[in-house]
Coordinates of C-alpha atoms in Angstrom, one line a residue:
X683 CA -15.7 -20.1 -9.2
X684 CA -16.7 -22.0 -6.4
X685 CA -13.3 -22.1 -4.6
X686 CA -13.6 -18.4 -4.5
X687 CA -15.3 -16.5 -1.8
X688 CA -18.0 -14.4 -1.8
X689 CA -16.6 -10.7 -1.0
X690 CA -17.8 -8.8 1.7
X691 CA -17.2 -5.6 3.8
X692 CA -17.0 -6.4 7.9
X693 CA -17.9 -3.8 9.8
X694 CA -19.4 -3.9 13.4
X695 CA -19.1 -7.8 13.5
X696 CA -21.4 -7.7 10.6
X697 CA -21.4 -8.7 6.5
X698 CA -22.2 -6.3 4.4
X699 CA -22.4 -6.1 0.8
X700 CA -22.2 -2.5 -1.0
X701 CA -24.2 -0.9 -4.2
X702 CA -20.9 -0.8 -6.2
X703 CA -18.5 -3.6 -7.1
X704 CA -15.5 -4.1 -9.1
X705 CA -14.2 -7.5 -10.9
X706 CA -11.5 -9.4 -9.0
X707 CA -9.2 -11.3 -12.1
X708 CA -7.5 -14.7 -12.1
X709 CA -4.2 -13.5 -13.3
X710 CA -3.2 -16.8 -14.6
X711 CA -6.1 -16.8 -17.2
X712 CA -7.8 -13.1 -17.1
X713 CA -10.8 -14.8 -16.0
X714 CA -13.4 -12.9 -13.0
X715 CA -13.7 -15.4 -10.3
X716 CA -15.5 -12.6 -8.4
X717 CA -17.1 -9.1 -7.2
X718 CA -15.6 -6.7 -5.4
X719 CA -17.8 -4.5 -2.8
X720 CA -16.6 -1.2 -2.9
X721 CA -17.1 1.3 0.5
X722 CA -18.6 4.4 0.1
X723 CA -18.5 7.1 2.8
X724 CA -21.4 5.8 4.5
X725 CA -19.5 2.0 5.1
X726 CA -16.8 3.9 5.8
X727 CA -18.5 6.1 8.5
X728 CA -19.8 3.2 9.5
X729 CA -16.5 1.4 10.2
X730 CA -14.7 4.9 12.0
X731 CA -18.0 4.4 14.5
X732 CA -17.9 0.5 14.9
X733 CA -14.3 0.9 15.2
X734 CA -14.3 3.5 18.1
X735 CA -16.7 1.5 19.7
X736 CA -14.6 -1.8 19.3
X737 CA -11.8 0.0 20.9
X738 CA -13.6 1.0 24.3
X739 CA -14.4 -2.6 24.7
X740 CA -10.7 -4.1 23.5
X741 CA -8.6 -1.9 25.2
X742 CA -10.0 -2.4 28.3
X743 CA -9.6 -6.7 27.9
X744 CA -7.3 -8.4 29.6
X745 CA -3.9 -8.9 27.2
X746 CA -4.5 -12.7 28.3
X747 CA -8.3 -12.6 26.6
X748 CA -6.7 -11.1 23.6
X749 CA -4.2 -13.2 23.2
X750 CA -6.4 -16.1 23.8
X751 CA -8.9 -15.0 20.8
X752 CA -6.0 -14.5 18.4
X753 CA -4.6 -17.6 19.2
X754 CA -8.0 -19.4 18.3
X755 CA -8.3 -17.4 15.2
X756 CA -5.1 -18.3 14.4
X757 CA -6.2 -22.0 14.8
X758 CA -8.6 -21.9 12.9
X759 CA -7.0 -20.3 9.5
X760 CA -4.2 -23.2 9.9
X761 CA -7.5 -25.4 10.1
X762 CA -8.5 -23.8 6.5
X763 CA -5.4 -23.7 5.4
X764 CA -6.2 -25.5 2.0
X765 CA -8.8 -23.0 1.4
X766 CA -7.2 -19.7 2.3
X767 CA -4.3 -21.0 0.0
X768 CA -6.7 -21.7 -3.0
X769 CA -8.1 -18.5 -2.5
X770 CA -5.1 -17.0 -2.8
X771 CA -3.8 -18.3 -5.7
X772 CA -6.7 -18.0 -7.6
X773 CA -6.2 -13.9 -7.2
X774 CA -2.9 -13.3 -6.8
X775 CA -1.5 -16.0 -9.3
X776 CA 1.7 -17.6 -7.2
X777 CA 1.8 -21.7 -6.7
X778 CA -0.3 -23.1 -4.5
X779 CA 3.2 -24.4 -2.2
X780 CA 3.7 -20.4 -1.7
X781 CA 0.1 -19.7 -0.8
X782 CA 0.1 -22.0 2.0
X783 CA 3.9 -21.0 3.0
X784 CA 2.1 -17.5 2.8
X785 CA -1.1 -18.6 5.2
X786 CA 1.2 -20.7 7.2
X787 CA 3.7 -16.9 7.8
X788 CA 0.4 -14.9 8.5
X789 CA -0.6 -17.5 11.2
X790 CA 2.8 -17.4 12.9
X791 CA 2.4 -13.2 13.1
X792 CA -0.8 -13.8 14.9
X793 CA 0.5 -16.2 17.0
X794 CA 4.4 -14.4 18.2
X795 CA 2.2 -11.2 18.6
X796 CA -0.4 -13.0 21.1
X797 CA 2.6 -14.1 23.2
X798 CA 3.8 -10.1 23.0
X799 CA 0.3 -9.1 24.1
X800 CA 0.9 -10.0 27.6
X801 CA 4.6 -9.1 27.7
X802 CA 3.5 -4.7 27.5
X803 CA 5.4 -4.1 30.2
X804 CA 5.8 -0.6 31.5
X805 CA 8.7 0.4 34.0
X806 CA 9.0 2.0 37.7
X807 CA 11.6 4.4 37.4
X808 CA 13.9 4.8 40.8
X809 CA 12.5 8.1 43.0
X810 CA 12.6 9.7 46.4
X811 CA 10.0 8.6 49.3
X812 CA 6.9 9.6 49.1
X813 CA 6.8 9.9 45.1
X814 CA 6.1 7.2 42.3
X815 CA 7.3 6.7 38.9
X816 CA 6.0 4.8 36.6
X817 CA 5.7 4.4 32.7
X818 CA 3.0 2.4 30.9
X819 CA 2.3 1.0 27.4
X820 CA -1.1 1.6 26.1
X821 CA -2.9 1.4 23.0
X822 CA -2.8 3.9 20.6
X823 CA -6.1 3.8 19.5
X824 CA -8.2 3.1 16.6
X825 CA -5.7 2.5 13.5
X826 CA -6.6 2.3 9.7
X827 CA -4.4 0.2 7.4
X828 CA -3.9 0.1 4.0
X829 CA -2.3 -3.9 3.0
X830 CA -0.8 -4.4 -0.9
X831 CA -1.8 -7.0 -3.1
X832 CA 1.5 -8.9 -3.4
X833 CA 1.0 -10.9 -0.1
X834 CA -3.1 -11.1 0.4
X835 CA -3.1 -12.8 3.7
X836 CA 0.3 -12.3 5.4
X837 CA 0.4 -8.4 4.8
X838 CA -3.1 -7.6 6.3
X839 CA -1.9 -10.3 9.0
X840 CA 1.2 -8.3 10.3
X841 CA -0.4 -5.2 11.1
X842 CA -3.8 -6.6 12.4
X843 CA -2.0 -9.6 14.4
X844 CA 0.4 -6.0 16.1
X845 CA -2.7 -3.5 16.6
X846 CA -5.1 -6.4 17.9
X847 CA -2.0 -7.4 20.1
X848 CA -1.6 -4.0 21.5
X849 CA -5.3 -3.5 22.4
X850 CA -6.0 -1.4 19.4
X851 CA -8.9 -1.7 16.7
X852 CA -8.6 -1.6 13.1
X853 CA -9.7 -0.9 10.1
X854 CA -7.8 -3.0 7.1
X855 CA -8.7 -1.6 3.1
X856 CA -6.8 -4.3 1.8
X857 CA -5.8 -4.5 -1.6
X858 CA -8.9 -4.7 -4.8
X859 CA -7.0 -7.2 -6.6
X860 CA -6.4 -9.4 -4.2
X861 CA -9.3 -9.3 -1.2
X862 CA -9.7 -12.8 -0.1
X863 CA -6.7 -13.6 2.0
X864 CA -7.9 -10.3 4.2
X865 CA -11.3 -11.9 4.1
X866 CA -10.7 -14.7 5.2
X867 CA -8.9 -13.4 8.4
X868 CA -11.8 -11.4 9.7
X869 CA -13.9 -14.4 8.8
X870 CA -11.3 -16.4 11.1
X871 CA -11.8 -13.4 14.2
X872 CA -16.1 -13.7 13.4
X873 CA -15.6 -16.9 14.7
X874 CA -13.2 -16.8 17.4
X875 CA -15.7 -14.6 19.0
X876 CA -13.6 -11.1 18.1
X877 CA -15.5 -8.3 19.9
X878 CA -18.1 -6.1 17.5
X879 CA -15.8 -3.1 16.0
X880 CA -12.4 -4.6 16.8
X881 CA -11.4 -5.5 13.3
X882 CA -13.0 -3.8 10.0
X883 CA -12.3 -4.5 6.0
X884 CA -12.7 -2.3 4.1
X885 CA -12.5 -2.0 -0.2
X886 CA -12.8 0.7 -2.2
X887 CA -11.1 3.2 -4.2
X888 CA -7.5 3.6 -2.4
X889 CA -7.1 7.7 -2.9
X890 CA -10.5 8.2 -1.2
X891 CA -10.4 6.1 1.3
X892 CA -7.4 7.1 2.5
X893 CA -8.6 10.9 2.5
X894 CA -11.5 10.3 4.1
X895 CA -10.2 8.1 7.0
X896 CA -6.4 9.4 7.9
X897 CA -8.3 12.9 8.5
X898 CA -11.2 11.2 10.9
X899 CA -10.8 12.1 14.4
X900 CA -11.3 8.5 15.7
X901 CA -7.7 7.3 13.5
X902 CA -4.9 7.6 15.9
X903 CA -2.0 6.1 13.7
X904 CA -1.9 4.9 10.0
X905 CA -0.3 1.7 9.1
X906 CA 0.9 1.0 5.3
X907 CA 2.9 -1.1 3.1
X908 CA 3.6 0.0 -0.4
X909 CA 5.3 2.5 -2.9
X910 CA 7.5 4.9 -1.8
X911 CA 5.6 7.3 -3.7
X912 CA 2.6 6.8 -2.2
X913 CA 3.8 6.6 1.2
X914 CA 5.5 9.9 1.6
X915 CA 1.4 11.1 0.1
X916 CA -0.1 9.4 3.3
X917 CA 2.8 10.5 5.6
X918 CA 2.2 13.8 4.7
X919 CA -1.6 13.3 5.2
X920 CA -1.5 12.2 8.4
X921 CA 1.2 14.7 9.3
X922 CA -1.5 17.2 8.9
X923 CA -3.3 16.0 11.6
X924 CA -0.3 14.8 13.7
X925 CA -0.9 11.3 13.2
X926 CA 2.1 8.8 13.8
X927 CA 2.8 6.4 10.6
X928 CA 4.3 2.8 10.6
X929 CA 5.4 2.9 6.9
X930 CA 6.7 0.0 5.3
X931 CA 7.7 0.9 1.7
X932 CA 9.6 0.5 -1.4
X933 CA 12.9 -1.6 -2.1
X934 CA 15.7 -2.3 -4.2
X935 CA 17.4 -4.8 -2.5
X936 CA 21.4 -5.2 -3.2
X937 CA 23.0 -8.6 -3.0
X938 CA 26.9 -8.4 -2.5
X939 CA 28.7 -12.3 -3.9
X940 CA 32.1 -11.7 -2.3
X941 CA 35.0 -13.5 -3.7
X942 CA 35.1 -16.4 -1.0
X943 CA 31.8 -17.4 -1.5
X944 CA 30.6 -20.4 -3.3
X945 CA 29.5 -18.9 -6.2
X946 CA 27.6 -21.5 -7.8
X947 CA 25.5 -22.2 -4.9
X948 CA 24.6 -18.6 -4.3
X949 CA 23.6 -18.1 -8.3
X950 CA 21.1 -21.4 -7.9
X951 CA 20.0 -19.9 -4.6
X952 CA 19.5 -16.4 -5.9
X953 CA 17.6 -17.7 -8.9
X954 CA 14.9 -20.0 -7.0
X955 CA 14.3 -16.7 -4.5
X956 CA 13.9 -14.4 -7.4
X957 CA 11.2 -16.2 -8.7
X958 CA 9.2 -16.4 -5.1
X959 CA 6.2 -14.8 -5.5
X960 CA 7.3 -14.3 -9.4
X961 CA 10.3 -11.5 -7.7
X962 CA 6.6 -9.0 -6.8
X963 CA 8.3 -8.6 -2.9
X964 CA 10.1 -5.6 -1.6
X965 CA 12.8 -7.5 -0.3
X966 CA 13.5 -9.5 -3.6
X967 CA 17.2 -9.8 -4.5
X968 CA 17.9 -7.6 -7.5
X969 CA 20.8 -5.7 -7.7
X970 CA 23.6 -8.6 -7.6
X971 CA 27.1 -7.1 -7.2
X972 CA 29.5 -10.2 -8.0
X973 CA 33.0 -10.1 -7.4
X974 CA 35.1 -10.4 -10.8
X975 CA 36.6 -13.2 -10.1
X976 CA 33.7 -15.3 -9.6
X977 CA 31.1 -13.5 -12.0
X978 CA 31.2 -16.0 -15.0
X979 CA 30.6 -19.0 -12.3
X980 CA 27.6 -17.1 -10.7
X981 CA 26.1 -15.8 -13.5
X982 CA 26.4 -19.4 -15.3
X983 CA 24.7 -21.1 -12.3
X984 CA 22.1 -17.8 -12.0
X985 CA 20.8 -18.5 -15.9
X986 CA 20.9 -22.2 -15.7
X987 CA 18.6 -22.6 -12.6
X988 CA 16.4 -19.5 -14.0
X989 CA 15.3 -21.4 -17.2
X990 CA 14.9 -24.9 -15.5
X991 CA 12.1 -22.9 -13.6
X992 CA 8.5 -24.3 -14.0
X993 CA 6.3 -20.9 -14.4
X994 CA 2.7 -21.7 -14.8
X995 CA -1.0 -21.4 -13.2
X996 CA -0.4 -21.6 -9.7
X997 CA -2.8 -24.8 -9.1
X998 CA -0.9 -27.2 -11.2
X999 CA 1.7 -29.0 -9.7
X1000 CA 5.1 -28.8 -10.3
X1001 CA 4.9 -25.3 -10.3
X1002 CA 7.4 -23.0 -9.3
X1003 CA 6.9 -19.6 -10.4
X1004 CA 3.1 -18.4 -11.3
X1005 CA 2.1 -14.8 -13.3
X1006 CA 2.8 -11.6 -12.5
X1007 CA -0.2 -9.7 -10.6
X1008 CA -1.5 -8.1 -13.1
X1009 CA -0.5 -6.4 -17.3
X1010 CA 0.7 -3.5 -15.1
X1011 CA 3.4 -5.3 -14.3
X1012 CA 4.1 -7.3 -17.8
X1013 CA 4.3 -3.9 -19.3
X1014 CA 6.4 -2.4 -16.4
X1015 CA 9.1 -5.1 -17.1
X1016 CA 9.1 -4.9 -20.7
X1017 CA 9.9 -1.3 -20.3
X1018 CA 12.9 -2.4 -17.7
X1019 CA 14.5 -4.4 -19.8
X1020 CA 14.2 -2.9 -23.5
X1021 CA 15.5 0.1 -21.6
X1022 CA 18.7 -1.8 -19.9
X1023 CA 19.1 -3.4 -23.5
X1024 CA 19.2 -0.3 -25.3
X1025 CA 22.3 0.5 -22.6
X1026 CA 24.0 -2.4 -23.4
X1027 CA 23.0 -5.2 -21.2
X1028 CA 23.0 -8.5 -21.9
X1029 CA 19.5 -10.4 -21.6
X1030 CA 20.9 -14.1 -21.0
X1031 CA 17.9 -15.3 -20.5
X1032 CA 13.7 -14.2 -20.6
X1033 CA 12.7 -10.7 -21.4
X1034 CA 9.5 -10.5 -22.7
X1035 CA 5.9 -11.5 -22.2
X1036 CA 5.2 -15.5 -22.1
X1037 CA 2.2 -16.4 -24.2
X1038 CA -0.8 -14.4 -24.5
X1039 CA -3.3 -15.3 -22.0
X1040 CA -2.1 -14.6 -18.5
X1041 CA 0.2 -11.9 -17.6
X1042 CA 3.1 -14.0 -17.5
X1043 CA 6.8 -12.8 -17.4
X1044 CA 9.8 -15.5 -17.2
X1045 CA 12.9 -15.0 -14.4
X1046 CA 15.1 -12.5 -16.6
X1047 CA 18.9 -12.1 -16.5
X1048 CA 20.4 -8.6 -17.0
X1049 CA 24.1 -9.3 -17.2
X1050 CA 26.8 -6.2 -17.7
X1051 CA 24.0 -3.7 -17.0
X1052 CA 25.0 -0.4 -16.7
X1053 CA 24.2 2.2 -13.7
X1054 CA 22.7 4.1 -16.0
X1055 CA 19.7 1.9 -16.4
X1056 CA 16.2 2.4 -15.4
X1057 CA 16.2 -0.7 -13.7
X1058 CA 18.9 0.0 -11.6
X1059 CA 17.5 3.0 -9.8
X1060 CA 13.7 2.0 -10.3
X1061 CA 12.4 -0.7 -8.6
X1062 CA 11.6 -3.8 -10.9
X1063 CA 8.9 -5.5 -8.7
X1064 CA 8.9 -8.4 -10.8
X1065 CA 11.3 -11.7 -11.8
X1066 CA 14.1 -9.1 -13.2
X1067 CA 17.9 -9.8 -11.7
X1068 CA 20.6 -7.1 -12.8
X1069 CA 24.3 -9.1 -12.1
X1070 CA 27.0 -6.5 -12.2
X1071 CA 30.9 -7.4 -11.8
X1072 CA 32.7 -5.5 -9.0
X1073 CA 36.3 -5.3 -8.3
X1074 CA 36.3 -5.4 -4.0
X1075 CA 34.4 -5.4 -1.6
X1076 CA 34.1 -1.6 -1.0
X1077 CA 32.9 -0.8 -4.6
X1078 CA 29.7 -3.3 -3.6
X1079 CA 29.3 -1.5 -1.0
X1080 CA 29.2 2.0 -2.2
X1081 CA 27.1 0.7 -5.4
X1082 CA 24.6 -1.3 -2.4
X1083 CA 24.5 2.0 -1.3
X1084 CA 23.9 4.5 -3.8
X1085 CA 20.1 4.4 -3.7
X1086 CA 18.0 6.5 -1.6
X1087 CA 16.1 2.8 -0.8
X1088 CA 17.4 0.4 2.5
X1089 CA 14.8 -2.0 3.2
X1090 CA 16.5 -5.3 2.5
X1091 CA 20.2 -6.1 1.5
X1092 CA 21.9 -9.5 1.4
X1093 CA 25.3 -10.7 1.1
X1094 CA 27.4 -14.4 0.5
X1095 CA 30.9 -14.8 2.5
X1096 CA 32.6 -17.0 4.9
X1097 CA 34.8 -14.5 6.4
X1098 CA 33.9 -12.8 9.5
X1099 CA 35.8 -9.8 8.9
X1100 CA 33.8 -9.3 5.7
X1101 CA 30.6 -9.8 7.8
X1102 CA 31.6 -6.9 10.2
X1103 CA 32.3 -5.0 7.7
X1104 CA 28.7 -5.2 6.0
X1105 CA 27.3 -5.1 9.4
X1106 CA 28.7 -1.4 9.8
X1107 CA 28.7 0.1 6.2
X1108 CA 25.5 -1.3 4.3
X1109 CA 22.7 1.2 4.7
X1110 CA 19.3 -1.5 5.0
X1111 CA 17.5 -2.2 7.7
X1112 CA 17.7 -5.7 7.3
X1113 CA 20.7 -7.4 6.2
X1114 CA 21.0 -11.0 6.3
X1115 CA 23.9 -13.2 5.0
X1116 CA 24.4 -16.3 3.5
X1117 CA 20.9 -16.5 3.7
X1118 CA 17.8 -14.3 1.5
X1119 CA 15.3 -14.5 4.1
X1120 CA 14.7 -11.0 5.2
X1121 CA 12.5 -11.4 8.5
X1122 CA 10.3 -13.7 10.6
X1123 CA 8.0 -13.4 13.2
X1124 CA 9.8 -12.6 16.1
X1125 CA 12.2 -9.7 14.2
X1126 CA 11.6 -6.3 13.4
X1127 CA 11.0 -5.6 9.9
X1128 CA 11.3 -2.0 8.1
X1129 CA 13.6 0.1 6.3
X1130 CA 16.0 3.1 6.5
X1131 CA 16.3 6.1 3.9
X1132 CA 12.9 6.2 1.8
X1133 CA 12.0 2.5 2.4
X1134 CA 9.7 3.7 5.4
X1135 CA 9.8 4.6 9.2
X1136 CA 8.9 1.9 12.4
X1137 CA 8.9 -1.6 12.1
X1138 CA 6.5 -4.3 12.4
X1139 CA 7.3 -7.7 13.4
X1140 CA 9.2 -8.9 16.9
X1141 CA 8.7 -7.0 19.9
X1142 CA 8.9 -3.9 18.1
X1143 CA 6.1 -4.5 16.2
X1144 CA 4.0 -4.6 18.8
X1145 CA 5.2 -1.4 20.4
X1146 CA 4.4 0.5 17.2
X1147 CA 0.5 0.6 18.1
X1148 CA 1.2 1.8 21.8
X1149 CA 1.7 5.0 23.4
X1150 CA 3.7 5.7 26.5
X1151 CA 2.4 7.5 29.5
X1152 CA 4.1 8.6 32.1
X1153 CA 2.3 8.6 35.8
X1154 CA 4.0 10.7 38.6
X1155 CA 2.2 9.8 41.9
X1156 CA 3.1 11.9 44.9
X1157 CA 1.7 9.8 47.9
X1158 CA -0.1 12.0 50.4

């Protein structure tokens, strides 16, 4: 399909193709819109040297220079904006309006994290005459990343827009089902005039590139978002080696209605954001805890906005809510919610498989669902909301909290004793109120418990790919 690009590794400031490739799908139709290079260890050695070469000649430019060519390549994907978007609709699924919001998110890492480049700052500490001091921020080295495929272009964006920032190179395996938003970023560097080496991508098999790169001597820190699961694997990889992670993982993110809310507004609202991206984000709202009192009138305004939405191939307009990634996921949900039926929940509304070409899965409305459920302790990663009735305040809480999981948790009030109250007792590392937008640019982003360790986004996130290093200086 011609709005699709041709794949290709970048290593070394160069294209390359590989001897084995894989098919990339159009989720909305099953269709292959194209063929996926697959590293082998010799792209991969290739991409540890290009990469310790890159970082020789990056860590020692000026933060203004590399702020100055991530700003440009930043420019330049908001110039291609259209494209990137198309690209990543036709692999990931979601409507076309999300895909650009998505490009236009990924830009806006690169650009906060150019203006942190040149804010590093180190310290002098206070001393006697004759001795100096002083702490300083440097990069940590060559890092290798490892993107999902529920965000193509603003996940791979976060971690190369805060390792680029810092002075670091990087090597990105972003995700085989969904290449091209990755692709398109080190297409946008190429041209900026990115140093050889600074940024490589990488495809492949995920357990063997991961073994073969956390281990290599040149990796200094390992950057992923994904599955619990699979992040406690690679921490324990690079912990081998006494590597530093920046793990971004796994959610299940509670969403306390208290009883002064407006609970028809916050059903409507909760409704339109569980469909974003088709509810595949770790910070979707899921777990709804609803005050008794104004359960029916939530619920009621929940289901009502959740069949109104348009689900369709993303390119078509009008469209609100595209497929899921992938028949993983149809079957995944399937399983969810015959499960939480079996327990006596109440589907009000979806719950199975839409059609059969296309891995679509309507917004679906688990009412009355028991804690006992699957879906309550395993997260859905799809367009599955469980709306439970609580009696006060502190029983939300206490059910928010009963998961080993704290990466996003959201609440509706209007009283600001109730907001202190969340702010000290839910256990998330990002709790935001009255409003389901977990993070932007300039926060940190991450999670407590098993949702991950460091942050990426704000200042933070640039900090995450430095190393301190303390300089005593006796003057003599």
């Amino acid at each position: 399909m011609s709005d699709y690009p041709e794949l290709e590794l970048y290593i070394g400031g160069e294209w390359r193709s590989a001897g084995q490739t894989l098919p990339v799908l159009n989720p909305a139709d099953e269709s292959t819109i194209g063929q996926l290079p697959i590293a082998g260890r010799h792209e991969l050695d290739a991409a540890l040297q290009a990469a310790t070469e890159g970082f020789r000649v990056w860590s020692r430019t000026s933060p203004a220079e590399r702020a100055n060519i991530i700003l440009k390549a930043a420019a330049l994907m908001r110039a291609r904006i259209e494209m990137i978007a198309r690209s990543i609709t036709l692999e990931q699924g979601k409507p076309l309006t999300e895909s650009r919001a998505e490009v236009i998110r990924g830009c806006e890492f690169f650009e906060w994290d150019a203006g942190e480049a040149v804010r590093t700052y180190g310290r002098v500490i206070p001393s006697k005459p004759g001795i100096r001091y002083m702490v300083l921020q440097q990069p940590i080295g060559a890092v290798a990343a490892f993107a999902p495929w529920n965000f193509p272009m603003s996940q791979p964006a976060r971690k190369i827009a805060g390792a680029l920032a810092a002075g670091c190179s990087i090597i990105i395996k972003a995700s085989e089902e969904t290449p091209a938003g990755a692709l398109h970023i080190a297409r946008a560097f190429h041209d900026a005039g990115l140093p050889r080496g600074v940024l490589n991508l990488v495809f492949g098999v995920p357990a063997e590139i991961s073994e073969y790169l956390i281990p290599s001597d040149p990796v200094r820190l390992v950057a992923f978002t994904g599955s619990t699961s699979v992040g406690k694997h690679l921490t324990g990889l690079a912990a081998a080696h006494m590597k530093p992670v920046l793990m971004e993982l796994g959610g299940h993110a509670p969403v306390i209605v208290c009883e002064d809310a407006d609970a028809t507004t916050a059903g409507r609202i909760s409704a339109e954001r569980k469909a974003r991206n088709s509810g595949q984000v770790c910070t979707s709202p899921t777990r709804f805890f609803v005050h008794e009192r104004s359960y029916k009138a939530f619920t009621d305004a929940f289901v009502e906005r959740a069949r109104a939405i348009r689900q369709g191939n993303g390119l078509a307009e009008g469209i609100e809510m595209g497929p899921t990634a992938n028949s993983r996921r149809v079957a995944a949900l399937e399983g969810l919610v015959a499960d939480a039926r079996d327990k006596g929940a109440r589907i009000l509304t979806g719950g199975s498989r839409t059609g059969n070409l296309g891995y679509f899965f309507p917004v679906t409305v688990c009412a009355d669902i028991p804690d006992t459920a699957r879906a309550m302790h395993e997260e859905p990663f799809g367009p599955l909301a469980l709306i439970s009735p609580v009696s006060s305040l502190e029983e939300a809480v206490a059910k928010a909290n009963a998961l080993p999981f704290g990466l996003a948790a959201y609440a509706f009030t209007n009283s600001a004793r109730t907001v202190d109250y969340l702010v000290d007792t839910v256990e998330t590392g990002n709790l935001s109120i009255n409003t389901l937008e977990a993070s932007v640019a300039e926060t940190p982003f991450g999670g407590v418990k098993e949702s991950g360790y460091g942050r990426e986004g704000g200042t933070e996130g640039v900090e995450a790919y430095m190393v301190k290093k303390n300089v005593s200086h006796l003057m003599t």
